[in-house]
Coordinates of C-alpha atoms and ligand atoms in Angstrom, one line a residue:
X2 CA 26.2 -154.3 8.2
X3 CA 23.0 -155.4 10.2
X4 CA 22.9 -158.9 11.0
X5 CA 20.8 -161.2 8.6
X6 CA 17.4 -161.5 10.8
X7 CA 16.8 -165.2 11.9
X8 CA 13.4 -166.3 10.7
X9 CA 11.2 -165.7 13.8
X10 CA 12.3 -162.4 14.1
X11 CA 11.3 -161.7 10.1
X12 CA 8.0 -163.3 10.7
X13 CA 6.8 -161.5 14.0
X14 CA 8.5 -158.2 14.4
X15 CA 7.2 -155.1 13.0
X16 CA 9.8 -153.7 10.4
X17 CA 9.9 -150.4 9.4
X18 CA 11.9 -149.9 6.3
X19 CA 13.6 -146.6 4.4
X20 CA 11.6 -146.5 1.1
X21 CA 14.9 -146.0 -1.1
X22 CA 15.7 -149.6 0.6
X23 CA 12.8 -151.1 -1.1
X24 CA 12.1 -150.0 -4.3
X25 CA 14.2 -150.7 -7.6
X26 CA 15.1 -148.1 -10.4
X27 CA 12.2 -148.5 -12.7
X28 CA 10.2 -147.3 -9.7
X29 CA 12.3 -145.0 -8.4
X30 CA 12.5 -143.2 -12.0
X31 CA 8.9 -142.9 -12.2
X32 CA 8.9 -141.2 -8.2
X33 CA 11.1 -138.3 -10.0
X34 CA 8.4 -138.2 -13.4
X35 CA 5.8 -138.3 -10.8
X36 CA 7.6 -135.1 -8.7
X37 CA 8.2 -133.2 -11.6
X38 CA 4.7 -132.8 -12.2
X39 CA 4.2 -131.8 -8.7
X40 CA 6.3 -129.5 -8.9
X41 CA 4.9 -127.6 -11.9
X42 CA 1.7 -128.0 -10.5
X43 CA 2.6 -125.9 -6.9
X44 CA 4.5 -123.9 -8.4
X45 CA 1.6 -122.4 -10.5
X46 CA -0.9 -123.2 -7.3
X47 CA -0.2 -120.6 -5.0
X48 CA -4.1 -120.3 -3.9
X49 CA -7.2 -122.4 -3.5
X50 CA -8.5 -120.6 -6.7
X51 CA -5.2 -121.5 -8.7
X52 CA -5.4 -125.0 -7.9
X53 CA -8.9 -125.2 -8.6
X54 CA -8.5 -124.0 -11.9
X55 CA -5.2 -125.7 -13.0
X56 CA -7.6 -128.8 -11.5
X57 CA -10.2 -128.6 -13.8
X58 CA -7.7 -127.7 -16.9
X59 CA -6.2 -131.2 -15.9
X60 CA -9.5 -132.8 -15.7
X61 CA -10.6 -132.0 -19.4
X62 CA -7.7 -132.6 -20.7
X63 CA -8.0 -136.2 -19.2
X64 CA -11.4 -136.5 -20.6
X65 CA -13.2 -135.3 -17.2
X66 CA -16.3 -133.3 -18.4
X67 CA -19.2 -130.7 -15.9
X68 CA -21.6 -132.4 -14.1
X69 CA -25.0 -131.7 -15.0
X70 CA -27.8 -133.1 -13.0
X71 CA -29.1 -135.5 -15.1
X72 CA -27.0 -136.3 -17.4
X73 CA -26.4 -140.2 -18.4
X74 CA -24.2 -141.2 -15.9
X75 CA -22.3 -145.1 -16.8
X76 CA -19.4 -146.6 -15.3
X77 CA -16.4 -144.9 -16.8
X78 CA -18.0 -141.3 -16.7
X79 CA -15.7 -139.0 -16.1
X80 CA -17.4 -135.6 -14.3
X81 CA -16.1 -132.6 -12.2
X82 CA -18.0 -129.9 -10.3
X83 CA -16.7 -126.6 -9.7
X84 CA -17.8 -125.2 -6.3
X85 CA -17.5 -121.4 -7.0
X86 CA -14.0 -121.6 -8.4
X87 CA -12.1 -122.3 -4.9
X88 CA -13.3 -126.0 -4.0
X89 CA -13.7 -128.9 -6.5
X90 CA -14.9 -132.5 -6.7
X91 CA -14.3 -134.8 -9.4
X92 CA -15.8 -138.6 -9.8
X93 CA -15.3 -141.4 -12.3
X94 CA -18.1 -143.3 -12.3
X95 CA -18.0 -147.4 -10.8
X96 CA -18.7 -150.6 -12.3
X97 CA -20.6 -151.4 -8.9
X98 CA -24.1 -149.0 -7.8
X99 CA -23.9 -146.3 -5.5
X100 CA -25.4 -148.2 -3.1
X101 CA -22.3 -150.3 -2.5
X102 CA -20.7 -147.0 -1.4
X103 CA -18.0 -144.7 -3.1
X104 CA -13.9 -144.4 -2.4
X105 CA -13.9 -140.4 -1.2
X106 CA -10.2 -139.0 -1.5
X107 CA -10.4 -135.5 0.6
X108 CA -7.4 -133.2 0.4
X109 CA -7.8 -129.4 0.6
X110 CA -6.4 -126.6 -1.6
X111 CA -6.0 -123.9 0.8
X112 CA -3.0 -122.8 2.6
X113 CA -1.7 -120.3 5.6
X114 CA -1.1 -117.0 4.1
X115 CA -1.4 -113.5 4.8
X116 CA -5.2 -111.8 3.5
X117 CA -5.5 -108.0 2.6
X118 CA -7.5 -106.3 4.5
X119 CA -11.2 -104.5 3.0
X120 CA -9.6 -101.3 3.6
X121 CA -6.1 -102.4 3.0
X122 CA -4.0 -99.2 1.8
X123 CA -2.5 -96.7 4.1
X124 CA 0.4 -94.3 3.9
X125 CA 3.1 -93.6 6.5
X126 CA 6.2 -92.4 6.8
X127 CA 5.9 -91.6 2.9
X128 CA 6.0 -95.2 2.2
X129 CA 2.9 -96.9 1.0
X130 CA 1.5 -100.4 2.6
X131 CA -1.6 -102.8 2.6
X132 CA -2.6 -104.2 6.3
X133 CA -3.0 -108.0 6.1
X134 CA -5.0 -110.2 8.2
X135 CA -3.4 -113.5 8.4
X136 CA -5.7 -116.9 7.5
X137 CA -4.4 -120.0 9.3
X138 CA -1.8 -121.5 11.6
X139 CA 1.1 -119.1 11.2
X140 CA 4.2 -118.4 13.0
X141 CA 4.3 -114.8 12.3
X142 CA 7.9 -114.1 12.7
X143 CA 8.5 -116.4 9.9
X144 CA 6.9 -113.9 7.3
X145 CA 9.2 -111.5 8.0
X146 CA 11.3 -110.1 5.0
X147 CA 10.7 -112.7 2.9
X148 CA 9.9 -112.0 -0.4
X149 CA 5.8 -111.8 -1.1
X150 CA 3.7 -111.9 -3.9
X151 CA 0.1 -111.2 -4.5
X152 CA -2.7 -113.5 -5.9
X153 CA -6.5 -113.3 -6.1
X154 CA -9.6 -111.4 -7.4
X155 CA -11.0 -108.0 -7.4
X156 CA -14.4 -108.4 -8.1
X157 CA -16.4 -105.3 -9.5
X158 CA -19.8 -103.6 -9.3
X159 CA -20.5 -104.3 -13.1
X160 CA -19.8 -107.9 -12.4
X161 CA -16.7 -108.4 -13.6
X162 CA -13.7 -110.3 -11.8
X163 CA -10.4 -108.9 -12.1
X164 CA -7.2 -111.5 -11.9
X165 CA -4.5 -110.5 -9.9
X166 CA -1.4 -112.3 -9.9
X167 CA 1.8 -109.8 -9.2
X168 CA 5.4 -111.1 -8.3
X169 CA 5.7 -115.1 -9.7
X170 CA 7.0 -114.0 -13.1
X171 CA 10.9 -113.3 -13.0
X172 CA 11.7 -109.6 -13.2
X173 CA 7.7 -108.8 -11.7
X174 CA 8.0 -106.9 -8.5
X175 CA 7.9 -108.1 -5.1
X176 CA 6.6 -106.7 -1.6
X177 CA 8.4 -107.0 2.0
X178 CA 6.9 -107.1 5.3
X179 CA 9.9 -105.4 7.4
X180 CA 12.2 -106.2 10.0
X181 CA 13.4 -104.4 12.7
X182 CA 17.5 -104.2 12.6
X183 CA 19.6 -106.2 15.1
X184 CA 21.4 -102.9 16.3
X185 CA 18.0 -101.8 18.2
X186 CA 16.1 -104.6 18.8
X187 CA 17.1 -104.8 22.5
X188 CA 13.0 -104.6 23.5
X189 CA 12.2 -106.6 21.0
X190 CA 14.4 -109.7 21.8
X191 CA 12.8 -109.8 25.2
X192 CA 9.9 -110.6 23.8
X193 CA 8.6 -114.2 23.4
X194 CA 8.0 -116.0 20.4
X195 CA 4.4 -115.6 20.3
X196 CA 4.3 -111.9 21.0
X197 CA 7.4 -110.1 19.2
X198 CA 5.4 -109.6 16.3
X199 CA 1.9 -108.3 16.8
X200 CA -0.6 -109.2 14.3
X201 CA -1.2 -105.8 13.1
X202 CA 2.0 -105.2 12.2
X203 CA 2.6 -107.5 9.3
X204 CA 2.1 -104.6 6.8
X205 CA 3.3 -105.2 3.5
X206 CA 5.2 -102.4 1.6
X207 CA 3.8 -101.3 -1.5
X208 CA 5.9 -98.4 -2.7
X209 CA 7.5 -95.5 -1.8
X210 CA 7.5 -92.6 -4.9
X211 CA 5.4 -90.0 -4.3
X212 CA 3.0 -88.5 -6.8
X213 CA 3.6 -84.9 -8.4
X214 CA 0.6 -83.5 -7.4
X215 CA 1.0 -81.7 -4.1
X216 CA -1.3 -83.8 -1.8
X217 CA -1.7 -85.8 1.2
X218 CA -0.4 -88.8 0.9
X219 CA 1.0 -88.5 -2.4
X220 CA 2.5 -92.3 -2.4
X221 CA -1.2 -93.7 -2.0
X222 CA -2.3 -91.5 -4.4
X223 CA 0.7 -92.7 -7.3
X224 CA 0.2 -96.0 -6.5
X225 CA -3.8 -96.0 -7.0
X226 CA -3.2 -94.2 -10.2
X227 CA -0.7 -97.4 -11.1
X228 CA -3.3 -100.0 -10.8
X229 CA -6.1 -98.2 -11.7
X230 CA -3.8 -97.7 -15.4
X231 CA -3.2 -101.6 -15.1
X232 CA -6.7 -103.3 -13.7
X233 CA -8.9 -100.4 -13.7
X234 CA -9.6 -100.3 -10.0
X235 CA -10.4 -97.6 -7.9
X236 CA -9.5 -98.1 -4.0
X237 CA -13.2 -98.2 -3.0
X238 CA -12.7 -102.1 -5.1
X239 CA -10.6 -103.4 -2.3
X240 CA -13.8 -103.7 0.0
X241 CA -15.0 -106.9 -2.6
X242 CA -11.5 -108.4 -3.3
X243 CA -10.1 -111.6 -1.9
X244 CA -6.7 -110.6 -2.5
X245 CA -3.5 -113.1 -1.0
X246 CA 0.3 -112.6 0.1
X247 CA 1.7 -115.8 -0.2
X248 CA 5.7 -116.7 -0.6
X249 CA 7.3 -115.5 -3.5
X250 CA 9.4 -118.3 -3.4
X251 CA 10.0 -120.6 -6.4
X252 CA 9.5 -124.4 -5.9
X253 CA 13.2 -126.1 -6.0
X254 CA 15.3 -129.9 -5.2
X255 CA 16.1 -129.5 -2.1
X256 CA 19.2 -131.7 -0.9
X257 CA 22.4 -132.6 -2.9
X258 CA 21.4 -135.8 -3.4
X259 CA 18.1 -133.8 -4.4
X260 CA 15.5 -136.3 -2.5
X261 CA 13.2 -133.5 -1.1
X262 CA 11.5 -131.0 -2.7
X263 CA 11.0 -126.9 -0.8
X264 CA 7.8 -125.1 -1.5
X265 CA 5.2 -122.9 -0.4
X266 CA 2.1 -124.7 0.6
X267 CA 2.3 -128.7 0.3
X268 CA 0.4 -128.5 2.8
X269 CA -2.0 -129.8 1.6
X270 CA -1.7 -129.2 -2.1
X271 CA 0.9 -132.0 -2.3
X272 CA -2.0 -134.5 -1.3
X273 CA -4.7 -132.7 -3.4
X274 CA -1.8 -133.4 -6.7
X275 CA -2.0 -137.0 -5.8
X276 CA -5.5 -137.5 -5.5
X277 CA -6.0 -135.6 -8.9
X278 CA -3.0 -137.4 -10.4
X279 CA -4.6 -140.5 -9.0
X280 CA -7.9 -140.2 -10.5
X281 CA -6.8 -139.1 -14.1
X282 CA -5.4 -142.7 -14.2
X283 CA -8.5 -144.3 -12.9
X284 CA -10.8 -145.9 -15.6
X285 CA -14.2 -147.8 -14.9
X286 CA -13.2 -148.7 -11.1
X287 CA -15.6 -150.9 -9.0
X288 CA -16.7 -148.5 -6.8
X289 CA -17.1 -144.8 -8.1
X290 CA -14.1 -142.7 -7.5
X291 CA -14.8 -139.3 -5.9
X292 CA -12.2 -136.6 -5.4
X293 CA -12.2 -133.3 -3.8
X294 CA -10.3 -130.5 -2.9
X295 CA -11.5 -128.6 -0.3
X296 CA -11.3 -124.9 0.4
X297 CA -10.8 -123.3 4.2
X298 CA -9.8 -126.4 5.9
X299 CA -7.0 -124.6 7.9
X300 CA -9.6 -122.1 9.3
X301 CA -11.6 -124.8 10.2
X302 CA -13.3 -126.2 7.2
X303 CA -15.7 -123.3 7.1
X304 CA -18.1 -121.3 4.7
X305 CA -19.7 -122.4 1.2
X306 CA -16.3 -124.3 -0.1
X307 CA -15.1 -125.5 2.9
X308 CA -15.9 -129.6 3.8
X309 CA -18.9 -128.5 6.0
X310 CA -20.6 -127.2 3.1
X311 CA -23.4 -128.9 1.8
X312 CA -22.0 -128.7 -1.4
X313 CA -20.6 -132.2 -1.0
X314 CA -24.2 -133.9 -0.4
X315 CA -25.7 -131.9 -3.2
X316 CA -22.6 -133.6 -5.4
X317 CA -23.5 -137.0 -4.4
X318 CA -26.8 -136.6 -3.8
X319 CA -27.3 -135.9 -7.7
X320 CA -25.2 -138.7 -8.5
X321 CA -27.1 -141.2 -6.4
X322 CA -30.3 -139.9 -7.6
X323 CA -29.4 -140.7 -11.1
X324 CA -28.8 -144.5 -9.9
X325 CA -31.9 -144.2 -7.4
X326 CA -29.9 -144.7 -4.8
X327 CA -30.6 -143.0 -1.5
X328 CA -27.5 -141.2 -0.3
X329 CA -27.2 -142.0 3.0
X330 CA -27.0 -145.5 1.9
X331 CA -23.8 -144.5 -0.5
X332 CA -22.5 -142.4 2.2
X333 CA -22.7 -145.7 4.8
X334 CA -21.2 -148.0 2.5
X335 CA -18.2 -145.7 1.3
X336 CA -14.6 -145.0 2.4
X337 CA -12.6 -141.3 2.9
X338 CA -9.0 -140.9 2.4
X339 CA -9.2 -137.2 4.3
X340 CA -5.6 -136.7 2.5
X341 CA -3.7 -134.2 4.3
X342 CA -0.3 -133.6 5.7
X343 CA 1.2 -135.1 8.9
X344 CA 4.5 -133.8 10.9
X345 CA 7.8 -135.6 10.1
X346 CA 9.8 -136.5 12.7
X347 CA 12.9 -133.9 12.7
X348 CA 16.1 -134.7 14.5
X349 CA 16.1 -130.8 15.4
X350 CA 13.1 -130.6 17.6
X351 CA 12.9 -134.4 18.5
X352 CA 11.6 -133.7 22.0
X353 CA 7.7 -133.0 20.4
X354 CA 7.7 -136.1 18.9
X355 CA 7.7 -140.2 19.9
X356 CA 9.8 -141.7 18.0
X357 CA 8.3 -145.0 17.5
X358 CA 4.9 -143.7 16.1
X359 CA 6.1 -140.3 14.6
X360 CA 6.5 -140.6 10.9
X361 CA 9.7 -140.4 9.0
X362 CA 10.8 -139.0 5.7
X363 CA 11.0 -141.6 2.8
X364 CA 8.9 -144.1 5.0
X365 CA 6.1 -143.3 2.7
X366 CA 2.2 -142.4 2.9
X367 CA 2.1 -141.8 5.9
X368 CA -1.6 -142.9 7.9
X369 CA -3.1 -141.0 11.4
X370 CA -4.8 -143.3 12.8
X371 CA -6.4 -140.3 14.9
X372 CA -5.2 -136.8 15.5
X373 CA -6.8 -134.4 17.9
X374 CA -5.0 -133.1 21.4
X375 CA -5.2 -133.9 24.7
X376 CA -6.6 -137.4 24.7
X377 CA -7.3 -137.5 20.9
X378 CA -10.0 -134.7 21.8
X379 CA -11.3 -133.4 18.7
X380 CA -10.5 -136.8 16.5
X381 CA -11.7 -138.7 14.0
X382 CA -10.3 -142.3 15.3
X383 CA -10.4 -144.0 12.5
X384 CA -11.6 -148.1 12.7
X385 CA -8.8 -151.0 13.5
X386 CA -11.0 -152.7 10.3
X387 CA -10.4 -149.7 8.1
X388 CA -7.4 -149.7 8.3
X389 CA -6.7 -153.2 8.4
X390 CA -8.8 -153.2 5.0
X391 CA -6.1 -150.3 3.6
X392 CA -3.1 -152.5 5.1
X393 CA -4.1 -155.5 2.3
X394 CA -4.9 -152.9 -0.4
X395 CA -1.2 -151.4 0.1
X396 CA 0.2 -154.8 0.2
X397 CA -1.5 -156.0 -3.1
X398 CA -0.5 -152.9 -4.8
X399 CA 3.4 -152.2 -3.9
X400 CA 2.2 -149.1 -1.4
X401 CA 5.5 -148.1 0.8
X402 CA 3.5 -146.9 3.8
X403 CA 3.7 -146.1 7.9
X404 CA 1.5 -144.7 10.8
X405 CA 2.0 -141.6 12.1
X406 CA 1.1 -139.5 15.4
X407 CA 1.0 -136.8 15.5
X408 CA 3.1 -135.3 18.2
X409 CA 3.8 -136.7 21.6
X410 CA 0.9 -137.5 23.8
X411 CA -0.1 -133.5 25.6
X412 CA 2.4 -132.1 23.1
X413 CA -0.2 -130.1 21.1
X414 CA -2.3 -131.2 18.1
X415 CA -4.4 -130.5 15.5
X416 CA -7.0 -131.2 13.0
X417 CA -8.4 -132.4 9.3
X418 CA -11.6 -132.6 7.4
X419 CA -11.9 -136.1 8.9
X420 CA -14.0 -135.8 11.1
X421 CA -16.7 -133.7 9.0
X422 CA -16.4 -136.6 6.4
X423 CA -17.3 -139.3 9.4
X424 CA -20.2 -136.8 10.6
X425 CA -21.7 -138.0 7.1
X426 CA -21.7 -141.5 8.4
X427 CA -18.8 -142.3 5.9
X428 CA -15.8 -144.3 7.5
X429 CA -12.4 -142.2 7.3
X430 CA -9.2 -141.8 7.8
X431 CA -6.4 -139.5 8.3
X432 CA -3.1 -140.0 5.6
X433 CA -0.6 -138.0 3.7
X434 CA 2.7 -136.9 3.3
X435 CA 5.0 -136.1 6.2
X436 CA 6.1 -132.5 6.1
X437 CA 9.3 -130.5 7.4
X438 CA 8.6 -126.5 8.6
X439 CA 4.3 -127.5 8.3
X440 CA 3.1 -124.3 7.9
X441 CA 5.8 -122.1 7.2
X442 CA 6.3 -120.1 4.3
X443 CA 8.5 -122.8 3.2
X444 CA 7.9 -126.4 3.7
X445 CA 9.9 -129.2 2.5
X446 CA 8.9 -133.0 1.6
X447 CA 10.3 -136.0 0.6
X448 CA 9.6 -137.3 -3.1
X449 CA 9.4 -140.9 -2.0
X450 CA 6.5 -140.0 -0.1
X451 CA 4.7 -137.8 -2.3
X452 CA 5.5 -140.7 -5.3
X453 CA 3.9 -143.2 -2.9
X454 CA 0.8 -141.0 -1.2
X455 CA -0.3 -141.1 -5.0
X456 CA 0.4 -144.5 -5.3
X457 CA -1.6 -145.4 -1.8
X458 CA -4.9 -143.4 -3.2
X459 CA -5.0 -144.9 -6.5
X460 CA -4.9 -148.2 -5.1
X461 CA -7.5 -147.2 -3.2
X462 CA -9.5 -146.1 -6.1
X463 CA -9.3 -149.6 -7.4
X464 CA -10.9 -151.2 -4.2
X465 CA -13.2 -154.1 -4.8
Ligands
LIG518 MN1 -3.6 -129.7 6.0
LIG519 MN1 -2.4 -127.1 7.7

């Protein structure tokens, strides 16, 4: 038992607390309600385009309806925009004008995965495979015999978009990127890390019967004739398909005491659930509420639905104009969660991190007050007065919450949409859930933080 703290020590040290320390049962039983729904939702959101839809299916179902410019806009409105089916932003409309500024929640939808190539099939060895080009941070060993499914579209010449979603129903097949066996990998294990597995060969396998007819490539040729019987593509379609390998792993507890929850891509769809969980719940708030989920943020926030896009000042531009506002007077006055991931500190690898500005699992939503590399190169920085503004928000609303770094000073880095939301002139910030594995096939959070990143951008919805 820690020694009861003396008075001047509770008053002017800095006390970081374990989240299941200060929260009661009542809350701690709406943290599990709250992470069941996550739950279902990644678990069906394997893809930017998933998300986006099982988004807007949300969104009308709590009374969210398509923007149109120039529809009557009053505070309470509830409106969505669907940029191309893989970004989307969603507002509710404030009490106060636009030209008092907005409350911008930023997460992003997308996630490290393996991409099919335009000319994807091949045949070899008589066993059949697509080539992959891999989108995002990977560690490529990682995707290694796991099992794989596939999502995305095939989009045809008549115009029509084909939905392909094989391997996340029980009993649907799977497909297996290969492994070399530990009986002749003596090459092999000299190699490092980084170069053991070249990025050309994380070929997925595809089949392996071959057809009757007495052909080259006769595997190819079955398997063509398979999903040209089932979608009614011929190869030549592969060229205008966005087609995905992504984990074929189902979302599960993780723990015995089942406090953390294993998935494929939290990162940063765990964020993206809590600002749209969030803003369901958010009626006539001062300022207008404004939600997005961005597409391509882990290849750099690129291309039409990615948080460069102009897409974003068309949005808000149309919504200012409806109030005559001028938006670079909305975008001046307003605030940006950019709600992503941050690293949790792991006792396994604890030499990356410092361990009194690293964030910890079940410390709760967890803010960056910069990110970057190498001298916070690359960073958004975000204002001592922003966050000191968030600090009093999160007191006044029972917000569990921590700073985070992340990684040691010259350790590495990284990067968010943060700093393309501050380009705007729009003060930002960097906060989210603290992750386990980031990036790998399988991540792992903490429901105390995911409960309490949703809690943190609510409350900041319902800023003053
Ligand atoms: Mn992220
Ligand atoms: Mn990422």
């Amino acid at each position: 038992m820690a020694k009861e703290k003396s008075e001047r020590e509770a008053k002017l040290l800095y006390n970081r607390e374990n989240g299941y320390d200060i929260i009661d049962a009542e809350e701690k039983q709406r943290c599990e309600d709250y992470c069941r729904n996550y739950m279902r939702f990644i678990d069906l959101a394997r893809t930017e385009r998933e998300a986006v839809s099982l988004g807007i299916e949300l969104a009308k179902k709590a009374g969210f309806v398509p923007f149109e410019p120039g529809m009557a806009l009053s505070p309470g409105t509830k409106i969505y925009s669907d940029n191309r089916g893989k970004a989307l932003m969603l507002a509710v409309i404030g009490q106060k004008p636009l030209s008092e500024g907005s409350v911008i929640a930023a997460a992003h939808v997308d996630s490290p995965r393996l991409d099919l190539k335009p000319v994807p099939m091949y045949e070899d060895g008589e066993l059949c495979y697509f080539k992959t080009h891999y989108y995002g941070g990977i560690k490529k060993y990682q995707w290694l015999t796991i099992p794989l499914e596939l999502h995305g579209v095939v989009a045809l010449q008549d115009g029509t978009v084909k939905d392909i979603r094989i391997g996340s129903e029980p009993g649907e097949p799977v497909f297996q990127i290969t492994d070399l066996l530990p009986h002749l990998n003596k090459e092999q294990r000299k190699k490092t890390a980084a170069e053991f597995v070249p990025g050309e060969s994380l070929n997925l396998l595809i089949g392996s019967k071959p057809d009757p007819e007495d052909t080259k490539d006769r595997v190819k040729l079955a398997i063509l004739t398979l999903l040209n019987e089932k979608y009614g593509i011929v190869e030549e379609d592969f060229l205008s398909a966005e087609l995905s390998a992504t984990p074929a792993f189902p979302v599960r507890e993780v723990g015995l005491d089942r406090s953390l929850i294993g998935g494929y891509g939290h990162d940063d769809r765990v964020c993206a659930y809590a600002e749209l969980a969030a803003i369901m719940e958010t009626e006539k708030p001062q300022k207008t509420a404004v939600c997005i989920l961005a597409d391509k943020e882990e290849i750099g926030s690129e291309g039409v639905s990615g948080m460069k896009s102009r897409a974003f000042e068309r949005f808000m531009g149309a919504l200012c104009d409806a109030q005559g506002v001028k938006r670079e007077d909305c975008f001046a006055n307003s605030i940006c969660i950019s709600a992503d991931v941050c690293n949790a500190f792991d006792p396994n690898y604890p030499e990356v991190s410092e361990k009194r500005n690293a964030a910890k699992v079940n410390y709760g939503f967890a803010l960056a007050k910069f990110t970057g590399h190498g001298g916070k190169s690359g960073s958004n920085d975000a204002s001592a007065e922003l966050i000191a503004k968030l600090r009093s928000l999160f007191a006044e609303n029972g917000v569990v919450w921590q700073m985070a770094e992340l990684g040691k000073v010259d350790q590495g880095g990284g990067g968010t949409v943060a700093v393309y939301m501050a380009e705007r002139d729009i003060d930002t910030i960097d906060a989210g859930v603290p992750v386990l594995s980031m990036h790998a096939p399988y991540e792992t959070v903490g429901k105390f933080d995911c409960y309490m990143t949703y809690k943190g951008i609510k409350a900041a919805y319902a800023a003053r």
